[in-house]
Every structure is written in C-alpha cells, then in structure tokens.
PDB file of C-alpha atoms in Angstrom:
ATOM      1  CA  UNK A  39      18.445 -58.838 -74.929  1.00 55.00           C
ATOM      2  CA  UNK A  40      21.906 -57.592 -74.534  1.00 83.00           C
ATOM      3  CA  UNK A  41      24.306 -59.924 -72.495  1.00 95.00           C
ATOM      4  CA  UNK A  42      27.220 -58.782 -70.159  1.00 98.00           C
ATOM      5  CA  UNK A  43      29.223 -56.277 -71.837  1.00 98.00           C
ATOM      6  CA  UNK A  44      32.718 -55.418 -70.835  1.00 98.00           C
ATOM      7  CA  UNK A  45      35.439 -53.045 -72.103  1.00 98.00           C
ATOM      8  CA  UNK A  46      37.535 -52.864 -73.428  1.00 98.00           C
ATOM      9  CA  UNK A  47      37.991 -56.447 -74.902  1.00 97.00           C
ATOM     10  CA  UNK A  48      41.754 -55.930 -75.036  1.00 98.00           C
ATOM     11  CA  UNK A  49      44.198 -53.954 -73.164  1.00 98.00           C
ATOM     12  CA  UNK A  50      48.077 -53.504 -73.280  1.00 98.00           C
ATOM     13  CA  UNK A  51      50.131 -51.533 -70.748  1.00 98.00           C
ATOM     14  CA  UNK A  52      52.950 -50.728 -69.673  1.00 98.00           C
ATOM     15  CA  UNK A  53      54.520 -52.655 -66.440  1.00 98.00           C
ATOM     16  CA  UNK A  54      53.798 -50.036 -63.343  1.00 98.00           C
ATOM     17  CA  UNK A  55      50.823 -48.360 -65.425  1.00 98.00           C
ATOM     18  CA  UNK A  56      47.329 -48.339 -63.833  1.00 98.00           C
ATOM     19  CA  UNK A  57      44.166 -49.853 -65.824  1.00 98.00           C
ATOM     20  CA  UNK A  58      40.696 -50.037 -65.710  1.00 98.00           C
ATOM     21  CA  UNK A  59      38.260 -53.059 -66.473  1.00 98.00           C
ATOM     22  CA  UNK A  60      34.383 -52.049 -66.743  1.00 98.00           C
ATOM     23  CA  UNK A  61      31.522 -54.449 -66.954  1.00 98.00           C
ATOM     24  CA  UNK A  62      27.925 -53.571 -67.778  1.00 97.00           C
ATOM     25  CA  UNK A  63      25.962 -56.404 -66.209  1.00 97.00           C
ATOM     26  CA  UNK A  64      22.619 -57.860 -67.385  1.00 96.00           C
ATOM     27  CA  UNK A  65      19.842 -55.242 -66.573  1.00 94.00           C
ATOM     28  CA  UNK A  66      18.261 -56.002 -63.885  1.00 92.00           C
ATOM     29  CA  UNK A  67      20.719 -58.724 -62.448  1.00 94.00           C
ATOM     30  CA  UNK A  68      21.736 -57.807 -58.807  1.00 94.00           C
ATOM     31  CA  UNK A  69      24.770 -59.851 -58.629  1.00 95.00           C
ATOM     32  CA  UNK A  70      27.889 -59.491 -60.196  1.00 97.00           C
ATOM     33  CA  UNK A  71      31.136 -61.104 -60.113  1.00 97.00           C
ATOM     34  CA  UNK A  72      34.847 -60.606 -61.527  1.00 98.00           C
ATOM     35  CA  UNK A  73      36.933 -63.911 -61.997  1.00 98.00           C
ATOM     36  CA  UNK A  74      40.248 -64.012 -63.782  1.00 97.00           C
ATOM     37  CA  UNK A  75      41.523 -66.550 -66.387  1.00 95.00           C
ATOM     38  CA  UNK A  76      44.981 -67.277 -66.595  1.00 90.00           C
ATOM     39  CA  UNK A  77      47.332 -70.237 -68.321  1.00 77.00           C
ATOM     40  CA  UNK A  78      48.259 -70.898 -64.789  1.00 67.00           C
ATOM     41  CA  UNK A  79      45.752 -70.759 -62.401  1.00 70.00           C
ATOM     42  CA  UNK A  80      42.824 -71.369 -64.607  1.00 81.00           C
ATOM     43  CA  UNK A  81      39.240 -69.493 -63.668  1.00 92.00           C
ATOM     44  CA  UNK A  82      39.701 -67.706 -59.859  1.00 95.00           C
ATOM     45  CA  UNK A  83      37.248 -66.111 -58.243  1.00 96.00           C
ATOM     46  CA  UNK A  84      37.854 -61.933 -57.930  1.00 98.00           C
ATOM     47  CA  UNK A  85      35.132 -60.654 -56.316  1.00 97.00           C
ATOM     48  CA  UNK A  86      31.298 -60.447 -55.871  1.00 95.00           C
ATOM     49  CA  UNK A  87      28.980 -57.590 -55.375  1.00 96.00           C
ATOM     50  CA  UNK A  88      25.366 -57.633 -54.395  1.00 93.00           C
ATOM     51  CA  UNK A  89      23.746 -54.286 -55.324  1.00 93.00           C
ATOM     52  CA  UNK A  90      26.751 -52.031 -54.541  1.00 95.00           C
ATOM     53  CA  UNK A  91      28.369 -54.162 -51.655  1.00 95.00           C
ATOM     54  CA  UNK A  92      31.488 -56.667 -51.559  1.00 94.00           C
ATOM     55  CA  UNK A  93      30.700 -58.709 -49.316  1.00 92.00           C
ATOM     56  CA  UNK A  94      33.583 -60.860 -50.552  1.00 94.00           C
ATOM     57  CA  UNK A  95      36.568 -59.702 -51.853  1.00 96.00           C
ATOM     58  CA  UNK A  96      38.447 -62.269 -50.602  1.00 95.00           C
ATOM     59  CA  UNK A  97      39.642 -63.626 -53.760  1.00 96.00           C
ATOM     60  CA  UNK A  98      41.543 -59.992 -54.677  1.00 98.00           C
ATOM     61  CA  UNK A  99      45.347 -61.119 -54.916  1.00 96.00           C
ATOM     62  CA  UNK A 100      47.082 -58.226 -53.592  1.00 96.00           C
ATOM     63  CA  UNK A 101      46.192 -55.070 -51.916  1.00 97.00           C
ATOM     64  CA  UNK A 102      46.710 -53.744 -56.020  1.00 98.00           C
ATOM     65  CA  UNK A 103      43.755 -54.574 -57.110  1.00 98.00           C
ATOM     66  CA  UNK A 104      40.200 -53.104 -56.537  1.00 98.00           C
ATOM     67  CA  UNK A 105      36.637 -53.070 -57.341  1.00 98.00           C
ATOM     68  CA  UNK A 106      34.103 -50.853 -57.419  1.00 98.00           C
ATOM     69  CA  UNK A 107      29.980 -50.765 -57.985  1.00 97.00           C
ATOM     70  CA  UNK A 108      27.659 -47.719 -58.732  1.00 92.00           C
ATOM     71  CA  UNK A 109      24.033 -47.733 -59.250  1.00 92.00           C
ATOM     72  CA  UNK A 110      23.637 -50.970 -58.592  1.00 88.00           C
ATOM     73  CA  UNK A 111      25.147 -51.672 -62.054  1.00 94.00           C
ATOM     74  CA  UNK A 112      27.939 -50.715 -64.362  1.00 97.00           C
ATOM     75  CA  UNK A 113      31.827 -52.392 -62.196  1.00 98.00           C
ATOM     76  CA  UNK A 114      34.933 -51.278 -62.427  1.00 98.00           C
ATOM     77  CA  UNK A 115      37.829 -53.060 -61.472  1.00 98.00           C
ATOM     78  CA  UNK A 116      41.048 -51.075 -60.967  1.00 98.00           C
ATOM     79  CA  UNK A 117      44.567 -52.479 -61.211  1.00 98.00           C
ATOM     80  CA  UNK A 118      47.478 -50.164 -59.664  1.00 98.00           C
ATOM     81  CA  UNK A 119      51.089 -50.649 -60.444  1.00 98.00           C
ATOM     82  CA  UNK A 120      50.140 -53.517 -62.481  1.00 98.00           C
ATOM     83  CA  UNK A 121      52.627 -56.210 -62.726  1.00 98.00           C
ATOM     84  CA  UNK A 122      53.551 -59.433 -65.943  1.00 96.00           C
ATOM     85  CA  UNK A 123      51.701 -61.970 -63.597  1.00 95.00           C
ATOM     86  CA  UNK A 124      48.526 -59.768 -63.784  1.00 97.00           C
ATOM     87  CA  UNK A 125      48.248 -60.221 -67.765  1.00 97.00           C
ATOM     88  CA  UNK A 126      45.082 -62.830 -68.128  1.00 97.00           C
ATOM     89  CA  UNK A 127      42.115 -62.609 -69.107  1.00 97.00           C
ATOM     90  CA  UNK A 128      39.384 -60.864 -66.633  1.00 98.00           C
ATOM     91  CA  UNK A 129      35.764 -62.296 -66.753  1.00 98.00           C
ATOM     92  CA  UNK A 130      33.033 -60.481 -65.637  1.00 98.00           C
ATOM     93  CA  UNK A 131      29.324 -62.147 -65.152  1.00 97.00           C
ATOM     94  CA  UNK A 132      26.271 -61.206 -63.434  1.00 96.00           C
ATOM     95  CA  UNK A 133      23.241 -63.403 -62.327  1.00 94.00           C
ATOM     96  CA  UNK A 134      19.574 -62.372 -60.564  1.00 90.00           C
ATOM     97  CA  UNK A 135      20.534 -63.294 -57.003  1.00 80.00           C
ATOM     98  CA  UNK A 136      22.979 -65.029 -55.354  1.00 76.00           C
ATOM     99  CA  UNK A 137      20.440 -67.928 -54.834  1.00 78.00           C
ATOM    100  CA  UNK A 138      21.342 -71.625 -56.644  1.00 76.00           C
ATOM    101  CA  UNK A 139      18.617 -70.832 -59.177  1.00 77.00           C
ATOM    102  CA  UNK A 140      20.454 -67.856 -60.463  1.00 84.00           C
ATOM    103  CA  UNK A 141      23.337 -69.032 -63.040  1.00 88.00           C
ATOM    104  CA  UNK A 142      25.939 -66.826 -64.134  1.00 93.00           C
ATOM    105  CA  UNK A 143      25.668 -65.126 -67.280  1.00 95.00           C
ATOM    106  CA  UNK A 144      29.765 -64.674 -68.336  1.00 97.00           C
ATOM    107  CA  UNK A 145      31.026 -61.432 -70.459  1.00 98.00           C
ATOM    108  CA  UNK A 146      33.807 -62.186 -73.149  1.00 97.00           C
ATOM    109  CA  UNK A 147      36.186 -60.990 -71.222  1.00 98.00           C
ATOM    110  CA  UNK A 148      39.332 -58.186 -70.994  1.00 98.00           C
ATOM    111  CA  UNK A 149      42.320 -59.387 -72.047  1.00 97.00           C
ATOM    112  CA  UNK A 150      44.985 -57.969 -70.293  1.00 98.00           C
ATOM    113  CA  UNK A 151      48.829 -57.992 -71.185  1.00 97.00           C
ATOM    114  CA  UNK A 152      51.489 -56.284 -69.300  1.00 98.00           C
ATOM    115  CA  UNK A 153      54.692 -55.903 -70.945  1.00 97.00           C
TER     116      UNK A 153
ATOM    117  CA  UNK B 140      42.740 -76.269 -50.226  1.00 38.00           C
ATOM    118  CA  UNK B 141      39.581 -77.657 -51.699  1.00 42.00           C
ATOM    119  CA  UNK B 142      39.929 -78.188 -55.346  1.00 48.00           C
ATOM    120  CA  UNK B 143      37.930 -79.453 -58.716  1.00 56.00           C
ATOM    121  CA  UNK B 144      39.891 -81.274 -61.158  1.00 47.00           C
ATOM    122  CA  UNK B 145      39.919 -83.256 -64.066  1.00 38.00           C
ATOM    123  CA  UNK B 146      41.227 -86.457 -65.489  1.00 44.00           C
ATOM    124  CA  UNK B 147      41.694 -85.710 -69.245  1.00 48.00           C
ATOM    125  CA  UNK B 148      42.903 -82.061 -70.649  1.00 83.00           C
ATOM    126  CA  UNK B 149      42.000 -83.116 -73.983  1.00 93.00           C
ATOM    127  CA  UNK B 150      39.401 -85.641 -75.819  1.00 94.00           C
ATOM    128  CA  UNK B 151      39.061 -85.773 -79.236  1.00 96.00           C
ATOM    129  CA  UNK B 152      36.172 -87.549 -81.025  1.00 96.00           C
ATOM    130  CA  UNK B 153      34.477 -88.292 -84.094  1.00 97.00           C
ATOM    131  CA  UNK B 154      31.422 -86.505 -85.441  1.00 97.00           C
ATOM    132  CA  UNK B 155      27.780 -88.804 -84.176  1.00 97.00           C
ATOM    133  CA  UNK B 156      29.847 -89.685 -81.298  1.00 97.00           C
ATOM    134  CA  UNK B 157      29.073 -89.451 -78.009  1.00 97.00           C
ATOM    135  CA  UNK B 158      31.273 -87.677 -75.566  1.00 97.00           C
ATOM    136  CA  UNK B 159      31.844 -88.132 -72.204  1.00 97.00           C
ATOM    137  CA  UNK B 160      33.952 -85.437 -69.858  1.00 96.00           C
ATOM    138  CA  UNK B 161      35.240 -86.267 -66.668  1.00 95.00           C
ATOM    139  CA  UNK B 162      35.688 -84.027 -63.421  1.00 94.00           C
ATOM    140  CA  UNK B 163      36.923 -84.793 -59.633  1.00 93.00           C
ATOM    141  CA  UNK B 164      35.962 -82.513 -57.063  1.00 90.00           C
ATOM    142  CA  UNK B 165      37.566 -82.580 -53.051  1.00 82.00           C
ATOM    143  CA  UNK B 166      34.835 -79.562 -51.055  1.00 90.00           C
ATOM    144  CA  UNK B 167      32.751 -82.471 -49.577  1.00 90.00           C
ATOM    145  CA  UNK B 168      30.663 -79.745 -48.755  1.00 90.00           C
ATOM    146  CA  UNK B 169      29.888 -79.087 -52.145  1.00 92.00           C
ATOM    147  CA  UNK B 170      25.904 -78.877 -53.145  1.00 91.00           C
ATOM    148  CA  UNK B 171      25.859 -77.630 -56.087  1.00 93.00           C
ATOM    149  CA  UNK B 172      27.491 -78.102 -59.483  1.00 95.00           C
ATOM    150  CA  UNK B 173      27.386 -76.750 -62.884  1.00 95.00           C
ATOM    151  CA  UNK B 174      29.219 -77.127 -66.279  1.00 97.00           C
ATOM    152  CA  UNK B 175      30.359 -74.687 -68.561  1.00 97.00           C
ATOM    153  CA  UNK B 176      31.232 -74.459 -72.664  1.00 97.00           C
ATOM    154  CA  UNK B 177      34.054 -72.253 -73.373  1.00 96.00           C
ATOM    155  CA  UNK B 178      34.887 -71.332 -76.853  1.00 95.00           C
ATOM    156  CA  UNK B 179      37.701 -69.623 -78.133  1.00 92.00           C
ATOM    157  CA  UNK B 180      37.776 -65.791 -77.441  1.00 92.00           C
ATOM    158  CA  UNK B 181      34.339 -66.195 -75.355  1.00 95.00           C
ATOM    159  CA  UNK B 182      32.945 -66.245 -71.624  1.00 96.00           C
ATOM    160  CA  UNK B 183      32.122 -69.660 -70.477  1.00 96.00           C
ATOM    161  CA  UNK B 184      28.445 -70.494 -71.309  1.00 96.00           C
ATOM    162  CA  UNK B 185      26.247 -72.490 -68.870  1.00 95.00           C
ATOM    163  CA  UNK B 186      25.311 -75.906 -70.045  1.00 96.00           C
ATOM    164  CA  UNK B 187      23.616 -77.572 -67.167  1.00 96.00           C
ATOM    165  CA  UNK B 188      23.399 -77.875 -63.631  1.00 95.00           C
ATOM    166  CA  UNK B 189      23.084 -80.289 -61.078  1.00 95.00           C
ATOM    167  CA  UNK B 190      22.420 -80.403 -57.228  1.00 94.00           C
ATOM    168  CA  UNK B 191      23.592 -82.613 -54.816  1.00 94.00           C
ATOM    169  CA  UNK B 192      20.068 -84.244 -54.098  1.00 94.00           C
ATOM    170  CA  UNK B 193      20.153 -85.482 -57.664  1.00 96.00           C
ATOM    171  CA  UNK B 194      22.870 -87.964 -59.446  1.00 97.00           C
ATOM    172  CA  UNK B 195      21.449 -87.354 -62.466  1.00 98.00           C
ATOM    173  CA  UNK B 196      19.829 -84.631 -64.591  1.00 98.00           C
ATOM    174  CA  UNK B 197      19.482 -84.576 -68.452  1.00 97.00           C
ATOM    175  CA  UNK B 198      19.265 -81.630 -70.700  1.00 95.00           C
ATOM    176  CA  UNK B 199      19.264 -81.232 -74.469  1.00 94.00           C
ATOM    177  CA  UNK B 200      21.443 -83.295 -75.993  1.00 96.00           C
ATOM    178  CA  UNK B 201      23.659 -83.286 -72.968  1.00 98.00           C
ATOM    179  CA  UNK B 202      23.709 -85.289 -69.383  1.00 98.00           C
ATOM    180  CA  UNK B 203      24.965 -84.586 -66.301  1.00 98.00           C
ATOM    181  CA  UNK B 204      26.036 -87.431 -63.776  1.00 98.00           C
ATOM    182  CA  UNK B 205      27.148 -86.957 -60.467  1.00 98.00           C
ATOM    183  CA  UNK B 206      28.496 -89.826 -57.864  1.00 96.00           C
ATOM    184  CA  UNK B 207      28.471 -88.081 -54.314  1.00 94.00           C
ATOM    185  CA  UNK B 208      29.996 -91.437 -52.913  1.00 93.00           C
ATOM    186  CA  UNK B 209      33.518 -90.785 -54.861  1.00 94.00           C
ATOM    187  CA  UNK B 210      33.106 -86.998 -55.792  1.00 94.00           C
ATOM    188  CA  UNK B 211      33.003 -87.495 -59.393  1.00 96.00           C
ATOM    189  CA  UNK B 212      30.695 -85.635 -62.188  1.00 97.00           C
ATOM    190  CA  UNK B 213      30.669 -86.148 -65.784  1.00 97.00           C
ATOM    191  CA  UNK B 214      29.012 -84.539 -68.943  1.00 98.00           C
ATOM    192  CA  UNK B 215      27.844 -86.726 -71.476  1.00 98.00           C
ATOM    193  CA  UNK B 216      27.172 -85.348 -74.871  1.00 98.00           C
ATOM    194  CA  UNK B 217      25.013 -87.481 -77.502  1.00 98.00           C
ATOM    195  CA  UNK B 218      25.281 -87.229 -81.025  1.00 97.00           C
ATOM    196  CA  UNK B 219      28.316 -84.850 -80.517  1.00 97.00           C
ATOM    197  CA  UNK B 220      28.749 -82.326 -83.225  1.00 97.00           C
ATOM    198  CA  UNK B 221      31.624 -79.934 -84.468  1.00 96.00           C
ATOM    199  CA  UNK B 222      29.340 -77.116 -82.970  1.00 96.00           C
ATOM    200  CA  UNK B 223      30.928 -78.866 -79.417  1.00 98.00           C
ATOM    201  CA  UNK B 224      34.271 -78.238 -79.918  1.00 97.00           C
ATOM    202  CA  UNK B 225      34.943 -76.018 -76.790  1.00 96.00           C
ATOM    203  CA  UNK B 226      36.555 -76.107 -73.686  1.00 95.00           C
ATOM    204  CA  UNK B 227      34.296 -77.908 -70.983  1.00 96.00           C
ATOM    205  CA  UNK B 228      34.885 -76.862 -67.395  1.00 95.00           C
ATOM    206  CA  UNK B 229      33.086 -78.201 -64.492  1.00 95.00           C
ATOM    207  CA  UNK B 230      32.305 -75.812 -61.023  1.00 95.00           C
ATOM    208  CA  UNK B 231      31.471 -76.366 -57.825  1.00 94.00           C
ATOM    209  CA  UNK B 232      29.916 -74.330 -55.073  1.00 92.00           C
ATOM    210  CA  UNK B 233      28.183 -74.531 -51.770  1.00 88.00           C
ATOM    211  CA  UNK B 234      25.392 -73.265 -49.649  1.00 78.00           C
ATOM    212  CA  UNK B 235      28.140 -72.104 -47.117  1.00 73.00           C
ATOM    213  CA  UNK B 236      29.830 -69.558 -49.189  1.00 73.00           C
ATOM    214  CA  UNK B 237      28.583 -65.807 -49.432  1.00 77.00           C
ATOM    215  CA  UNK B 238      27.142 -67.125 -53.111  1.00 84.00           C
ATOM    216  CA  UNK B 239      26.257 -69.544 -55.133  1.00 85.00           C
ATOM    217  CA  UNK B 240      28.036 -67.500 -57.885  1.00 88.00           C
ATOM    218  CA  UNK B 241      31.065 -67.967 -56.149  1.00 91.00           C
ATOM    219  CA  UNK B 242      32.662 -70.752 -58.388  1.00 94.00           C
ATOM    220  CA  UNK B 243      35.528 -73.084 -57.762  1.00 94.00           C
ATOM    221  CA  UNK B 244      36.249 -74.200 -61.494  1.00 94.00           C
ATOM    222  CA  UNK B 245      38.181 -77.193 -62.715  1.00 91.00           C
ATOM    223  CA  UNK B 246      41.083 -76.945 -65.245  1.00 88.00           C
ATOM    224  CA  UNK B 247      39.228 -77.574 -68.472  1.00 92.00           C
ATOM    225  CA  UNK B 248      38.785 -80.284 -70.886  1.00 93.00           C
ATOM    226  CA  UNK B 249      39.605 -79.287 -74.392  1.00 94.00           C
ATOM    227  CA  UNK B 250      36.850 -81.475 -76.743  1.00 97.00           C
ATOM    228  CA  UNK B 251      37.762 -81.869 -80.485  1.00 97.00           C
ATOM    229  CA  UNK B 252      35.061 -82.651 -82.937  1.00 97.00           C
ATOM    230  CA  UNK B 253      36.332 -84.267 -86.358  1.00 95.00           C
ATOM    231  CA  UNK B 254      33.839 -83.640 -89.073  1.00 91.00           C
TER     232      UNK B 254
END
C-alpha cells in the first residue's frame, strides 16, 4: 500500500514569501505529525493532530507557522513571511493511534530553502 | 531541557561486521524508545522498539539494549551489510506526553559499510 506522501518534495522561495507543505497520511491512520530536520537542531517535533485536532502544537517555533487538518486526512502546514532559518527539511508521518503500539510511518520529506 | 544524545556521529565498519550504535538519553521519565534508519534523501524508517519494562529485545538481524540504571540504549547490528549504511537515530518518548508519536530524537549516528 501507498506510504505517506508529501508535496512537493522540494521547494525554493523567496525570503518573506508564504509556502505550503501538504502530507497525505497512511489511509486510515488517525494520527499525524509534522517534525522538522535541520543541520542544527536535528529532528524537532512540529505538531500532532488526532483526527482534525492539535492538541499539541507546542513545538510550532513562532506564531509564523501553522497547521491545518481536513477530513481527518490530507495536512497542510503553512509558513508566513518565511525566513533563512526556516529552510530544512519538513517530515511528515502518520501512525494508527497515539498509543505505544502505533509507530510512525515517516514521508520523505519537503525540502525547504529560503533564499 | 530533557535531551537524547549520542556518543559517536560517525562509525565506520567492515562488511560481516557487527555494529554497535550508542545513544544517552536524560527524560528519566522516559518509557518508551525506538530506533530509526535514515537514508539519504528519505524519512527515517522504524527499526525496532523497546519499552522500559524490557532491557532487551531482538529483531532481525538487529538488537536493541537498554540500561535504565545509566540511561543508555544501543543498536547492535549482526552481520552488518552495505544495505546499513544510513543514519541511525535513537527516540525517546513517554506515557506523559499528549503521544507516543511525540518523539525526542538524538543527533544521529552516521554508519559506513565498506564492501
């Protein structure tokens, strides 16, 4: 079956330029998560969504970024004004639950790059 | 804050050798631990998982070790094979978060297989 899917697999912009990330989860998987990969700071946690709720966000970095859910599926995360320190790579993955039995299932990524 | 890290960025090894990756982790509260395979322009990939009732747990080819006592886990590899040459990252995560997808990662061990 198809993994997690996300689009597009690169992006460059413009500093200041909006962008958005989409990830189609695994069917049928509940949870879904955005981390980001950079040189830096390795793999952070984004944000998690069960069904269409955040019920953490708390790993956002600035008020810039959001995330969205519909249908209990496809994600969307939004980057305003975007900035050099937000080029990294952005990992999406989805499991069944949110239980210990449900690994995460990883996408291959955006990679974003703001000049 | 809490943290996972590890003790060797890169490890480089023959073909038919075993490998052994380490990883440090500080969230005492941590109960559950997993490691991943990166390759290069991939997601990470789940290898195996381990709880904290267990100190040991083996898989195929692979073996995951973990020593509560000095917050220490390790991934042993048998019979390691050019096919391994990845980036290995540990994660750790706890019944107290809003997840168990919510990941804390280490920084990543870069394994080299010589043929």
């Amino acid at each position: 079956g198809a993994g997690v899917s996300q689009s597009p697999s690169n992006k460059v912009t413009e500093k200041g330029k909006d962008v958005e990330l989409r990830c189609d989860p695994i069917s049928g998987h509940t949870a879904l998560y955005w981390y980001r990969q950079s040189l830096g700071q390795g793999l952070e946690f984004l944000i998690y969504f069960q069904g269409n709720s955040a019920p953490d966000k708390s790993g956002l970095p600035s008020d810039r970024f959001s995330a969205e859910r519909t249908g209990g599926s496809v994600s969307t995360l939004t980057i305003q004004r975007t900035q050099q320190e937000d080029s990294a790579v952005y990992l999406c993955a989805s499991s069944l639950g949110q239980g210990i039995n449900s690994p995460l299932h990883f996408g291959n990524g955006t990679r974003l790059t703001v000049t | 804050g809490e943290s996972v890290g590890l003790h060797l960025p890169t490890l480089s090894v023959q073909e038919g050798d075993n490998s052994i990756i380490n990883c440090a982790y500080s969230n005492s509260a941590s109960d559950y631990f997993i490691w991943y395979k990166q390759e290069s322009g991939k997601g990470p990939q789940f290898i195996i998982d381990i709880r904290s009732n267990m100190d040991k747990r083996q898989g195929q080819r692979v073996t995951v070790l973990l020593n509560k006592t000095v917050k220490h886990l390790s991934l042993q590899i048998a019979a390691t094979q050019p096919g391994d040459s990845a980036v290995y990252f540990c994660a750790e995560t706890s019944a107290g978060g809003t997840s168990y997808g919510k990941l804390t990662f280490g920084q990543g061990t870069i394994l080299t297989v010589h043929p």
